[in-house]
PDB file of C-alpha atoms in Angstrom:
ATOM      1  CA  UNK A 267     -18.296  48.716 -64.319  1.00  0.00           C
ATOM      2  CA  UNK A 268     -17.693  45.008 -63.790  1.00  0.00           C
ATOM      3  CA  UNK A 269     -14.285  44.364 -62.205  1.00  0.00           C
ATOM      4  CA  UNK A 270     -12.489  41.042 -61.774  1.00  0.00           C
ATOM      5  CA  UNK A 271      -9.536  41.045 -59.403  1.00  0.00           C
ATOM      6  CA  UNK A 272      -7.233  38.160 -58.579  1.00  0.00           C
ATOM      7  CA  UNK A 273      -9.608  35.360 -59.587  1.00  0.00           C
ATOM      8  CA  UNK A 274      -8.138  31.900 -59.016  1.00  0.00           C
ATOM      9  CA  UNK A 275      -9.585  28.426 -59.542  1.00  0.00           C
ATOM     10  CA  UNK A 276      -8.126  24.928 -59.269  1.00  0.00           C
ATOM     11  CA  UNK A 277      -9.427  21.468 -60.057  1.00  0.00           C
ATOM     12  CA  UNK A 278      -7.769  18.537 -58.325  1.00  0.00           C
ATOM     13  CA  UNK A 279      -4.581  20.448 -57.667  1.00  0.00           C
ATOM     14  CA  UNK A 280      -4.414  21.850 -61.212  1.00  0.00           C
ATOM     15  CA  UNK A 281      -4.757  25.622 -61.327  1.00  0.00           C
ATOM     16  CA  UNK A 282      -6.972  26.638 -64.237  1.00  0.00           C
ATOM     17  CA  UNK A 283      -7.218  30.355 -63.377  1.00  0.00           C
ATOM     18  CA  UNK A 284      -4.298  32.260 -61.911  1.00  0.00           C
ATOM     19  CA  UNK A 285      -4.773  35.866 -60.753  1.00  0.00           C
ATOM     20  CA  UNK A 286      -7.268  36.759 -63.477  1.00  0.00           C
ATOM     21  CA  UNK A 287      -7.960  40.503 -63.394  1.00  0.00           C
ATOM     22  CA  UNK A 288      -9.655  42.783 -65.935  1.00  0.00           C
ATOM     23  CA  UNK A 289     -12.545  45.250 -66.342  1.00  0.00           C
ATOM     24  CA  UNK A 290     -15.711  45.205 -68.436  1.00  0.00           C
ATOM     25  CA  UNK A 291     -16.830  48.793 -68.925  1.00  0.00           C
ATOM     26  CA  UNK A 292     -20.386  49.976 -69.566  1.00  0.00           C
ATOM     27  CA  UNK A 293     -21.083  51.130 -73.080  1.00  0.00           C
ATOM     28  CA  UNK A 294     -18.238  49.068 -74.510  1.00  0.00           C
ATOM     29  CA  UNK A 295     -17.763  45.692 -76.175  1.00  0.00           C
ATOM     30  CA  UNK A 296     -15.003  43.636 -74.556  1.00  0.00           C
ATOM     31  CA  UNK A 297     -13.661  40.648 -76.486  1.00  0.00           C
ATOM     32  CA  UNK A 298     -12.344  37.726 -74.430  1.00  0.00           C
ATOM     33  CA  UNK A 299     -10.064  35.498 -76.511  1.00  0.00           C
ATOM     34  CA  UNK A 300      -7.955  32.443 -75.870  1.00  0.00           C
ATOM     35  CA  UNK A 301      -7.425  28.905 -77.077  1.00  0.00           C
ATOM     36  CA  UNK A 302      -9.454  25.895 -76.011  1.00  0.00           C
ATOM     37  CA  UNK A 303      -9.007  25.286 -72.295  1.00  0.00           C
ATOM     38  CA  UNK A 304      -7.515  28.738 -71.706  1.00  0.00           C
ATOM     39  CA  UNK A 305     -10.038  29.571 -68.966  1.00  0.00           C
ATOM     40  CA  UNK A 306     -12.624  31.751 -70.708  1.00  0.00           C
ATOM     41  CA  UNK A 307     -15.736  29.753 -69.824  1.00  0.00           C
ATOM     42  CA  UNK A 308     -14.565  29.121 -66.256  1.00  0.00           C
ATOM     43  CA  UNK A 309     -14.014  32.850 -65.767  1.00  0.00           C
ATOM     44  CA  UNK A 310     -17.466  33.666 -67.125  1.00  0.00           C
ATOM     45  CA  UNK A 311     -19.129  31.088 -64.890  1.00  0.00           C
ATOM     46  CA  UNK A 312     -17.438  32.532 -61.817  1.00  0.00           C
ATOM     47  CA  UNK A 313     -18.672  36.015 -62.757  1.00  0.00           C
ATOM     48  CA  UNK A 314     -22.183  34.588 -63.039  1.00  0.00           C
ATOM     49  CA  UNK A 315     -21.979  32.709 -59.745  1.00  0.00           C
ATOM     50  CA  UNK A 316     -22.406  29.337 -61.464  1.00  0.00           C
ATOM     51  CA  UNK A 317     -18.953  28.386 -60.168  1.00  0.00           C
ATOM     52  CA  UNK A 318     -17.213  29.559 -57.018  1.00  0.00           C
ATOM     53  CA  UNK A 319     -13.675  30.841 -57.382  1.00  0.00           C
ATOM     54  CA  UNK A 320     -10.990  29.811 -54.910  1.00  0.00           C
ATOM     55  CA  UNK A 321      -9.908  33.419 -54.514  1.00  0.00           C
ATOM     56  CA  UNK A 322     -10.375  36.928 -55.820  1.00  0.00           C
ATOM     57  CA  UNK A 323     -13.357  39.248 -56.156  1.00  0.00           C
ATOM     58  CA  UNK A 324     -16.009  40.180 -58.709  1.00  0.00           C
ATOM     59  CA  UNK A 325     -17.476  43.634 -58.155  1.00  0.00           C
ATOM     60  CA  UNK A 326     -20.050  45.774 -59.940  1.00  0.00           C
ATOM     61  CA  UNK A 327     -19.670  49.535 -59.605  1.00  0.00           C
ATOM     62  CA  UNK A 328     -17.317  49.015 -56.680  1.00  0.00           C
ATOM     63  CA  UNK A 329     -19.370  46.589 -54.576  1.00  0.00           C
ATOM     64  CA  UNK A 330     -19.332  42.798 -54.362  1.00  0.00           C
ATOM     65  CA  UNK A 331     -21.658  41.215 -56.924  1.00  0.00           C
ATOM     66  CA  UNK A 332     -24.784  39.770 -55.289  1.00  0.00           C
ATOM     67  CA  UNK A 333     -27.537  37.432 -56.436  1.00  0.00           C
ATOM     68  CA  UNK A 334     -29.748  40.491 -56.955  1.00  0.00           C
ATOM     69  CA  UNK A 335     -27.085  42.040 -59.210  1.00  0.00           C
ATOM     70  CA  UNK A 336     -26.863  38.861 -61.250  1.00  0.00           C
ATOM     71  CA  UNK A 337     -30.563  39.060 -62.052  1.00  0.00           C
ATOM     72  CA  UNK A 338     -29.568  42.090 -64.133  1.00  0.00           C
ATOM     73  CA  UNK A 339     -27.003  40.004 -66.029  1.00  0.00           C
ATOM     74  CA  UNK A 340     -27.690  38.360 -69.362  1.00  0.00           C
ATOM     75  CA  UNK A 341     -25.865  35.126 -70.197  1.00  0.00           C
ATOM     76  CA  UNK A 342     -25.600  33.050 -73.333  1.00  0.00           C
ATOM     77  CA  UNK A 343     -23.772  29.747 -72.777  1.00  0.00           C
ATOM     78  CA  UNK A 344     -21.848  28.059 -75.569  1.00  0.00           C
ATOM     79  CA  UNK A 345     -24.114  25.019 -75.368  1.00  0.00           C
ATOM     80  CA  UNK A 346     -27.791  25.269 -76.359  1.00  0.00           C
ATOM     81  CA  UNK A 347     -30.149  25.959 -73.453  1.00  0.00           C
ATOM     82  CA  UNK A 348     -33.623  26.527 -74.923  1.00  0.00           C
ATOM     83  CA  UNK A 349     -36.645  24.246 -74.724  1.00  0.00           C
ATOM     84  CA  UNK A 350     -36.730  22.478 -78.110  1.00  0.00           C
ATOM     85  CA  UNK A 351     -40.502  21.862 -78.164  1.00  0.00           C
ATOM     86  CA  UNK A 352     -41.480  25.475 -77.407  1.00  0.00           C
ATOM     87  CA  UNK A 353     -42.242  27.981 -80.121  1.00  0.00           C
ATOM     88  CA  UNK A 354     -39.605  30.683 -80.586  1.00  0.00           C
ATOM     89  CA  UNK A 355     -41.728  33.641 -79.494  1.00  0.00           C
ATOM     90  CA  UNK A 356     -43.335  31.666 -76.673  1.00  0.00           C
ATOM     91  CA  UNK A 357     -39.878  30.739 -75.366  1.00  0.00           C
ATOM     92  CA  UNK A 358     -38.549  34.305 -75.240  1.00  0.00           C
ATOM     93  CA  UNK A 359     -41.813  35.656 -73.758  1.00  0.00           C
ATOM     94  CA  UNK A 360     -41.613  32.990 -71.041  1.00  0.00           C
ATOM     95  CA  UNK A 361     -38.086  34.057 -70.121  1.00  0.00           C
ATOM     96  CA  UNK A 362     -39.086  37.725 -70.030  1.00  0.00           C
ATOM     97  CA  UNK A 363     -42.001  36.843 -67.720  1.00  0.00           C
ATOM     98  CA  UNK A 364     -39.531  35.131 -65.370  1.00  0.00           C
ATOM     99  CA  UNK A 365     -37.790  38.498 -65.065  1.00  0.00           C
ATOM    100  CA  UNK A 366     -41.014  40.162 -63.962  1.00  0.00           C
ATOM    101  CA  UNK A 367     -42.435  41.633 -67.164  1.00  0.00           C
ATOM    102  CA  UNK A 368     -46.178  41.556 -67.754  1.00  0.00           C
ATOM    103  CA  UNK A 369     -47.363  39.334 -70.586  1.00  0.00           C
ATOM    104  CA  UNK A 370     -48.108  42.239 -72.995  1.00  0.00           C
ATOM    105  CA  UNK A 371     -44.762  43.903 -72.220  1.00  0.00           C
ATOM    106  CA  UNK A 372     -42.879  40.603 -72.458  1.00  0.00           C
ATOM    107  CA  UNK A 373     -44.548  39.802 -75.776  1.00  0.00           C
ATOM    108  CA  UNK A 374     -43.730  43.207 -77.229  1.00  0.00           C
ATOM    109  CA  UNK A 375     -40.111  43.040 -76.116  1.00  0.00           C
ATOM    110  CA  UNK A 376     -39.642  39.490 -77.374  1.00  0.00           C
ATOM    111  CA  UNK A 377     -41.238  40.174 -80.744  1.00  0.00           C
ATOM    112  CA  UNK A 378     -39.165  43.323 -81.359  1.00  0.00           C
ATOM    113  CA  UNK A 379     -35.914  41.644 -80.355  1.00  0.00           C
ATOM    114  CA  UNK A 380     -36.530  38.544 -82.467  1.00  0.00           C
ATOM    115  CA  UNK A 381     -37.327  40.736 -85.457  1.00  0.00           C
ATOM    116  CA  UNK A 382     -34.094  42.687 -84.901  1.00  0.00           C
ATOM    117  CA  UNK A 383     -32.226  39.374 -84.911  1.00  0.00           C
ATOM    118  CA  UNK A 384     -33.812  38.310 -88.188  1.00  0.00           C
ATOM    119  CA  UNK A 385     -36.255  35.755 -86.753  1.00  0.00           C
ATOM    120  CA  UNK A 386     -39.451  37.683 -87.446  1.00  0.00           C
ATOM    121  CA  UNK A 387     -40.727  34.984 -89.812  1.00  0.00           C
ATOM    122  CA  UNK A 388     -39.930  32.126 -87.416  1.00  0.00           C
ATOM    123  CA  UNK A 389     -41.837  33.292 -84.319  1.00  0.00           C
ATOM    124  CA  UNK A 390     -44.339  30.424 -84.448  1.00  0.00           C
ATOM    125  CA  UNK A 391     -41.786  27.693 -85.216  1.00  0.00           C
ATOM    126  CA  UNK A 392     -40.604  25.216 -82.617  1.00  0.00           C
ATOM    127  CA  UNK A 393     -37.025  25.875 -81.525  1.00  0.00           C
ATOM    128  CA  UNK A 394     -35.947  22.365 -82.584  1.00  0.00           C
ATOM    129  CA  UNK A 395     -36.957  23.059 -86.198  1.00  0.00           C
ATOM    130  CA  UNK A 396     -34.583  26.016 -86.519  1.00  0.00           C
ATOM    131  CA  UNK A 397     -31.171  25.755 -88.129  1.00  0.00           C
ATOM    132  CA  UNK A 398     -28.232  25.865 -85.741  1.00  0.00           C
ATOM    133  CA  UNK A 399     -27.564  29.461 -86.746  1.00  0.00           C
ATOM    134  CA  UNK A 400     -31.146  30.508 -86.040  1.00  0.00           C
ATOM    135  CA  UNK A 401     -31.089  28.640 -82.732  1.00  0.00           C
ATOM    136  CA  UNK A 402     -28.032  30.723 -81.911  1.00  0.00           C
ATOM    137  CA  UNK A 403     -29.971  33.914 -82.653  1.00  0.00           C
ATOM    138  CA  UNK A 404     -32.836  32.751 -80.423  1.00  0.00           C
ATOM    139  CA  UNK A 405     -30.329  31.973 -77.675  1.00  0.00           C
ATOM    140  CA  UNK A 406     -28.989  35.531 -77.945  1.00  0.00           C
ATOM    141  CA  UNK A 407     -32.544  36.870 -77.711  1.00  0.00           C
ATOM    142  CA  UNK A 408     -32.988  34.884 -74.500  1.00  0.00           C
ATOM    143  CA  UNK A 409     -29.952  36.623 -73.009  1.00  0.00           C
ATOM    144  CA  UNK A 410     -31.117  40.094 -74.072  1.00  0.00           C
ATOM    145  CA  UNK A 411     -34.863  40.192 -73.545  1.00  0.00           C
ATOM    146  CA  UNK A 412     -34.748  41.526 -69.961  1.00  0.00           C
ATOM    147  CA  UNK A 413     -32.484  44.488 -70.840  1.00  0.00           C
ATOM    148  CA  UNK A 414     -29.440  43.302 -68.857  1.00  0.00           C
ATOM    149  CA  UNK A 415     -26.978  45.755 -67.342  1.00  0.00           C
ATOM    150  CA  UNK A 416     -24.148  43.272 -67.959  1.00  0.00           C
ATOM    151  CA  UNK A 417     -24.177  40.902 -70.934  1.00  0.00           C
ATOM    152  CA  UNK A 418     -21.922  37.838 -71.015  1.00  0.00           C
ATOM    153  CA  UNK A 419     -21.850  35.751 -74.187  1.00  0.00           C
ATOM    154  CA  UNK A 420     -19.850  32.562 -74.740  1.00  0.00           C
ATOM    155  CA  UNK A 421     -19.109  32.147 -78.478  1.00  0.00           C
ATOM    156  CA  UNK A 422     -22.144  34.125 -79.721  1.00  0.00           C
ATOM    157  CA  UNK A 423     -21.019  34.006 -83.363  1.00  0.00           C
ATOM    158  CA  UNK A 424     -20.471  30.257 -83.524  1.00  0.00           C
ATOM    159  CA  UNK A 425     -22.374  28.718 -86.415  1.00  0.00           C
ATOM    160  CA  UNK A 426     -23.416  32.047 -87.928  1.00  0.00           C
ATOM    161  CA  UNK A 427     -22.873  32.934 -91.575  1.00  0.00           C
ATOM    162  CA  UNK A 428     -21.297  36.348 -92.372  1.00  0.00           C
ATOM    163  CA  UNK A 429     -24.667  38.080 -92.827  1.00  0.00           C
ATOM    164  CA  UNK A 430     -25.943  36.709 -89.505  1.00  0.00           C
ATOM    165  CA  UNK A 431     -22.712  37.824 -87.814  1.00  0.00           C
ATOM    166  CA  UNK A 432     -23.408  41.373 -88.987  1.00  0.00           C
ATOM    167  CA  UNK A 433     -27.002  41.237 -87.711  1.00  0.00           C
ATOM    168  CA  UNK A 434     -25.994  39.953 -84.277  1.00  0.00           C
ATOM    169  CA  UNK A 435     -23.068  42.368 -84.085  1.00  0.00           C
ATOM    170  CA  UNK A 436     -25.387  45.274 -84.801  1.00  0.00           C
ATOM    171  CA  UNK A 437     -27.729  44.239 -81.981  1.00  0.00           C
ATOM    172  CA  UNK A 438     -24.830  43.917 -79.517  1.00  0.00           C
ATOM    173  CA  UNK A 439     -23.399  47.289 -80.548  1.00  0.00           C
ATOM    174  CA  UNK A 440     -26.811  48.860 -80.060  1.00  0.00           C
ATOM    175  CA  UNK A 441     -27.054  47.396 -76.539  1.00  0.00           C
ATOM    176  CA  UNK A 442     -23.596  48.665 -75.677  1.00  0.00           C
ATOM    177  CA  UNK A 443     -24.521  52.112 -77.001  1.00  0.00           C
ATOM    178  CA  UNK A 444     -27.424  52.088 -74.541  1.00  0.00           C
ATOM    179  CA  UNK A 445     -24.994  51.522 -71.657  1.00  0.00           C
ATOM    180  CA  UNK A 446     -24.690  47.764 -71.228  1.00  0.00           C
ATOM    181  CA  UNK A 447     -21.308  46.276 -70.374  1.00  0.00           C
ATOM    182  CA  UNK A 448     -20.755  43.489 -72.914  1.00  0.00           C
ATOM    183  CA  UNK A 449     -18.215  40.679 -72.545  1.00  0.00           C
ATOM    184  CA  UNK A 450     -18.048  37.974 -75.195  1.00  0.00           C
ATOM    185  CA  UNK A 451     -15.659  35.193 -76.055  1.00  0.00           C
ATOM    186  CA  UNK A 452     -14.913  34.098 -79.593  1.00  0.00           C
ATOM    187  CA  UNK A 453     -12.427  32.096 -81.614  1.00  0.00           C
ATOM    188  CA  UNK A 454     -13.150  34.321 -84.631  1.00  0.00           C
ATOM    189  CA  UNK A 455     -10.361  36.836 -84.110  1.00  0.00           C
ATOM    190  CA  UNK A 456     -11.277  38.871 -87.187  1.00  0.00           C
ATOM    191  CA  UNK A 457     -14.785  39.433 -85.783  1.00  0.00           C
ATOM    192  CA  UNK A 458     -13.424  40.340 -82.350  1.00  0.00           C
ATOM    193  CA  UNK A 459     -10.955  42.789 -83.863  1.00  0.00           C
ATOM    194  CA  UNK A 460     -13.666  44.444 -85.937  1.00  0.00           C
ATOM    195  CA  UNK A 461     -16.191  44.803 -83.119  1.00  0.00           C
ATOM    196  CA  UNK A 462     -14.431  45.271 -79.841  1.00  0.00           C
ATOM    197  CA  UNK A 463     -13.489  48.411 -77.987  1.00  0.00           C
ATOM    198  CA  UNK A 464     -11.486  46.426 -75.416  1.00  0.00           C
ATOM    199  CA  UNK A 465      -9.617  43.122 -75.671  1.00  0.00           C
ATOM    200  CA  UNK A 466      -8.599  40.568 -73.062  1.00  0.00           C
ATOM    201  CA  UNK A 467      -6.290  37.690 -74.056  1.00  0.00           C
ATOM    202  CA  UNK A 468      -6.036  34.671 -71.757  1.00  0.00           C
ATOM    203  CA  UNK A 469      -3.746  31.642 -72.035  1.00  0.00           C
ATOM    204  CA  UNK A 470      -3.289  28.746 -69.597  1.00  0.00           C
ATOM    205  CA  UNK A 471      -5.453  30.546 -67.048  1.00  0.00           C
ATOM    206  CA  UNK A 472      -3.417  33.768 -67.058  1.00  0.00           C
ATOM    207  CA  UNK A 473      -4.240  37.150 -68.576  1.00  0.00           C
ATOM    208  CA  UNK A 474      -1.517  37.841 -71.120  1.00  0.00           C
ATOM    209  CA  UNK A 475      -2.799  41.180 -72.440  1.00  0.00           C
ATOM    210  CA  UNK A 476      -5.701  43.548 -71.773  1.00  0.00           C
ATOM    211  CA  UNK A 477      -6.613  47.023 -72.937  1.00  0.00           C
ATOM    212  CA  UNK A 478      -8.205  48.972 -75.735  1.00  0.00           C
ATOM    213  CA  UNK A 479      -7.740  47.699 -79.264  1.00  0.00           C
ATOM    214  CA  UNK A 480      -5.649  50.717 -80.261  1.00  0.00           C
ATOM    215  CA  UNK A 481      -3.520  50.578 -77.096  1.00  0.00           C
ATOM    216  CA  UNK A 482      -2.700  46.904 -77.645  1.00  0.00           C
ATOM    217  CA  UNK A 483      -1.807  47.559 -81.265  1.00  0.00           C
ATOM    218  CA  UNK A 484       0.473  50.399 -80.239  1.00  0.00           C
ATOM    219  CA  UNK A 485       2.050  48.351 -77.445  1.00  0.00           C
ATOM    220  CA  UNK A 486       2.838  45.444 -79.734  1.00  0.00           C
ATOM    221  CA  UNK A 487       3.762  47.444 -82.800  1.00  0.00           C
ATOM    222  CA  UNK A 488       7.283  47.179 -84.058  1.00  0.00           C
ATOM    223  CA  UNK A 489       8.904  49.541 -86.520  1.00  0.00           C
ATOM    224  CA  UNK A 490       7.090  47.832 -89.367  1.00  0.00           C
ATOM    225  CA  UNK A 491       6.149  49.719 -92.520  1.00  0.00           C
ATOM    226  CA  UNK A 492       4.425  49.149 -95.825  1.00  0.00           C
ATOM    227  CA  UNK A 493       5.775  50.757 -98.986  1.00  0.00           C
ATOM    228  CA  UNK A 494       3.828  50.975-102.245  1.00  0.00           C
ATOM    229  CA  UNK A 495       5.841  52.553-105.035  1.00  0.00           C
ATOM    230  CA  UNK A 496       5.760  52.871-108.795  1.00  0.00           C
ATOM    231  CA  UNK A 497       9.390  51.708-108.951  1.00  0.00           C
ATOM    232  CA  UNK A 498      10.963  48.412-107.919  1.00  0.00           C
ATOM    233  CA  UNK A 499      11.738  48.321-104.203  1.00  0.00           C
ATOM    234  CA  UNK A 500      14.420  45.652-104.385  1.00  0.00           C
ATOM    235  CA  UNK A 501      16.983  48.163-103.116  1.00  0.00           C
ATOM    236  CA  UNK A 502      15.448  47.776 -99.647  1.00  0.00           C
ATOM    237  CA  UNK A 503      17.276  44.465 -99.238  1.00  0.00           C
ATOM    238  CA  UNK A 504      20.630  46.288 -99.273  1.00  0.00           C
ATOM    239  CA  UNK A 505      19.654  49.040 -96.838  1.00  0.00           C
ATOM    240  CA  UNK A 506      21.476  48.832 -93.457  1.00  0.00           C
ATOM    241  CA  UNK A 507      19.112  48.358 -90.520  1.00  0.00           C
ATOM    242  CA  UNK A 508      16.245  47.079 -92.692  1.00  0.00           C
ATOM    243  CA  UNK A 509      14.696  43.617 -92.684  1.00  0.00           C
ATOM    244  CA  UNK A 510      12.367  42.935 -95.615  1.00  0.00           C
ATOM    245  CA  UNK A 511       9.419  40.724 -94.640  1.00  0.00           C
ATOM    246  CA  UNK A 512       7.344  40.805 -97.842  1.00  0.00           C
ATOM    247  CA  UNK A 513       8.318  41.884-101.330  1.00  0.00           C
ATOM    248  CA  UNK A 514       6.610  42.066-104.711  1.00  0.00           C
ATOM    249  CA  UNK A 515       8.078  44.579-107.146  1.00  0.00           C
ATOM    250  CA  UNK A 516       7.013  47.998-105.903  1.00  0.00           C
ATOM    251  CA  UNK A 517       5.348  46.570-102.805  1.00  0.00           C
ATOM    252  CA  UNK A 518       7.261  45.784 -99.625  1.00  0.00           C
ATOM    253  CA  UNK A 519       6.698  45.246 -95.920  1.00  0.00           C
ATOM    254  CA  UNK A 520       9.793  45.756 -93.793  1.00  0.00           C
ATOM    255  CA  UNK A 521      11.068  46.536 -90.312  1.00  0.00           C
ATOM    256  CA  UNK A 522      13.705  49.104 -89.399  1.00  0.00           C
ATOM    257  CA  UNK A 523      16.056  49.398 -86.425  1.00  0.00           C
ATOM    258  CA  UNK A 524      15.091  52.979 -85.601  1.00  0.00           C
ATOM    259  CA  UNK A 525      13.593  56.287 -86.643  1.00  0.00           C
ATOM    260  CA  UNK A 526      16.738  57.479 -88.445  1.00  0.00           C
ATOM    261  CA  UNK A 527      16.708  54.384 -90.656  1.00  0.00           C
ATOM    262  CA  UNK A 528      12.991  54.847 -91.330  1.00  0.00           C
ATOM    263  CA  UNK A 529      13.500  58.443 -92.465  1.00  0.00           C
ATOM    264  CA  UNK A 530      16.476  57.470 -94.638  1.00  0.00           C
ATOM    265  CA  UNK A 531      14.407  54.745 -96.333  1.00  0.00           C
ATOM    266  CA  UNK A 532      11.546  57.188 -96.938  1.00  0.00           C
ATOM    267  CA  UNK A 533      13.899  59.735 -98.552  1.00  0.00           C
ATOM    268  CA  UNK A 534      15.369  57.089-100.843  1.00  0.00           C
ATOM    269  CA  UNK A 535      11.920  55.755-101.780  1.00  0.00           C
ATOM    270  CA  UNK A 536      10.845  59.240-102.825  1.00  0.00           C
ATOM    271  CA  UNK A 537      14.068  59.696-104.781  1.00  0.00           C
ATOM    272  CA  UNK A 538      13.547  56.363-106.576  1.00  0.00           C
ATOM    273  CA  UNK A 539      10.121  57.259-107.983  1.00  0.00           C
ATOM    274  CA  UNK A 540       6.462  57.928-107.237  1.00  0.00           C
ATOM    275  CA  UNK A 541       5.491  56.697-103.753  1.00  0.00           C
ATOM    276  CA  UNK A 542       1.788  55.806-103.509  1.00  0.00           C
ATOM    277  CA  UNK A 543       1.992  55.131 -99.782  1.00  0.00           C
ATOM    278  CA  UNK A 544       4.485  54.761 -96.958  1.00  0.00           C
ATOM    279  CA  UNK A 545       2.789  53.928 -93.662  1.00  0.00           C
ATOM    280  CA  UNK A 546       3.246  52.060 -90.383  1.00  0.00           C
ATOM    281  CA  UNK A 547       1.733  48.587 -90.412  1.00  0.00           C
ATOM    282  CA  UNK A 548      -0.102  47.820 -87.184  1.00  0.00           C
ATOM    283  CA  UNK A 549      -0.316  44.204 -85.994  1.00  0.00           C
ATOM    284  CA  UNK A 550      -3.579  42.331 -86.293  1.00  0.00           C
ATOM    285  CA  UNK A 551      -5.232  40.747 -83.267  1.00  0.00           C
ATOM    286  CA  UNK A 552      -4.124  37.360 -84.588  1.00  0.00           C
ATOM    287  CA  UNK A 553      -0.495  38.546 -84.618  1.00  0.00           C
ATOM    288  CA  UNK A 554      -0.781  40.011 -81.112  1.00  0.00           C
ATOM    289  CA  UNK A 555      -2.434  36.815 -79.888  1.00  0.00           C
ATOM    290  CA  UNK A 556       0.380  34.638 -81.218  1.00  0.00           C
ATOM    291  CA  UNK A 557       2.987  36.941 -79.717  1.00  0.00           C
ATOM    292  CA  UNK A 558       1.574  37.107 -76.179  1.00  0.00           C
ATOM    293  CA  UNK A 559       0.733  33.422 -75.712  1.00  0.00           C
ATOM    294  CA  UNK A 560       4.194  32.173 -76.680  1.00  0.00           C
TER     295      UNK A 560
END
């Protein structure tokens, strides 16, 4: 397990990371979200040893991360980092060879991975001729080809269409299932919410929330419910202890001031007519994000 504890970083007297602490567990996808300038990329670069933190520790399985450990890390930066004049397959084979694989093994690994990422027909093309989305896929292949123990990706879904997002997501999920610890940042909160087992939200250099997706939803849930009924639900507006948030005939989203009110509303809904559904409404990641960064 990768553990960050008390990471701090300042530039010119301005603190950009303040006591950043969270875990990235093997076999799980951890989404790292925050606005521009929140500290995501700086945190990742400190984990990778590209930047030095002013304080705090980064450990792997309980011991301080070393240069040897980082050779088992895979990293995809937000900016492009491939050689534009090299052919796609040649580029990924070259990177695998740098990690010690023989040429036949490197070629086999690179070819299989590029095919998994949907680039099987572009192996002989120069990187610079690829679309931005396909360059992104090749960049992901570069981070994965040496079977990293820890995978750190900065905006891996940027520039990808929905089908490409699904392809890349499937590859990352497969790597996590094989035991890799995967940390990725993204501004696409719907993708993060769909994919991640764990979430970390950062704002102004501080961790505002961290935990499993379900735990964060439960923690930030209010007594909010959705009612779908065959009869008009306008009566909800007159119920004591109820605040109606959305309303459209037999459909309503509302909050209650307690369990007794919730049960009273349910009994009246049933008495009014056929109830198709009456269920808690859990907050989305976007709603949690807005709540914790305020």
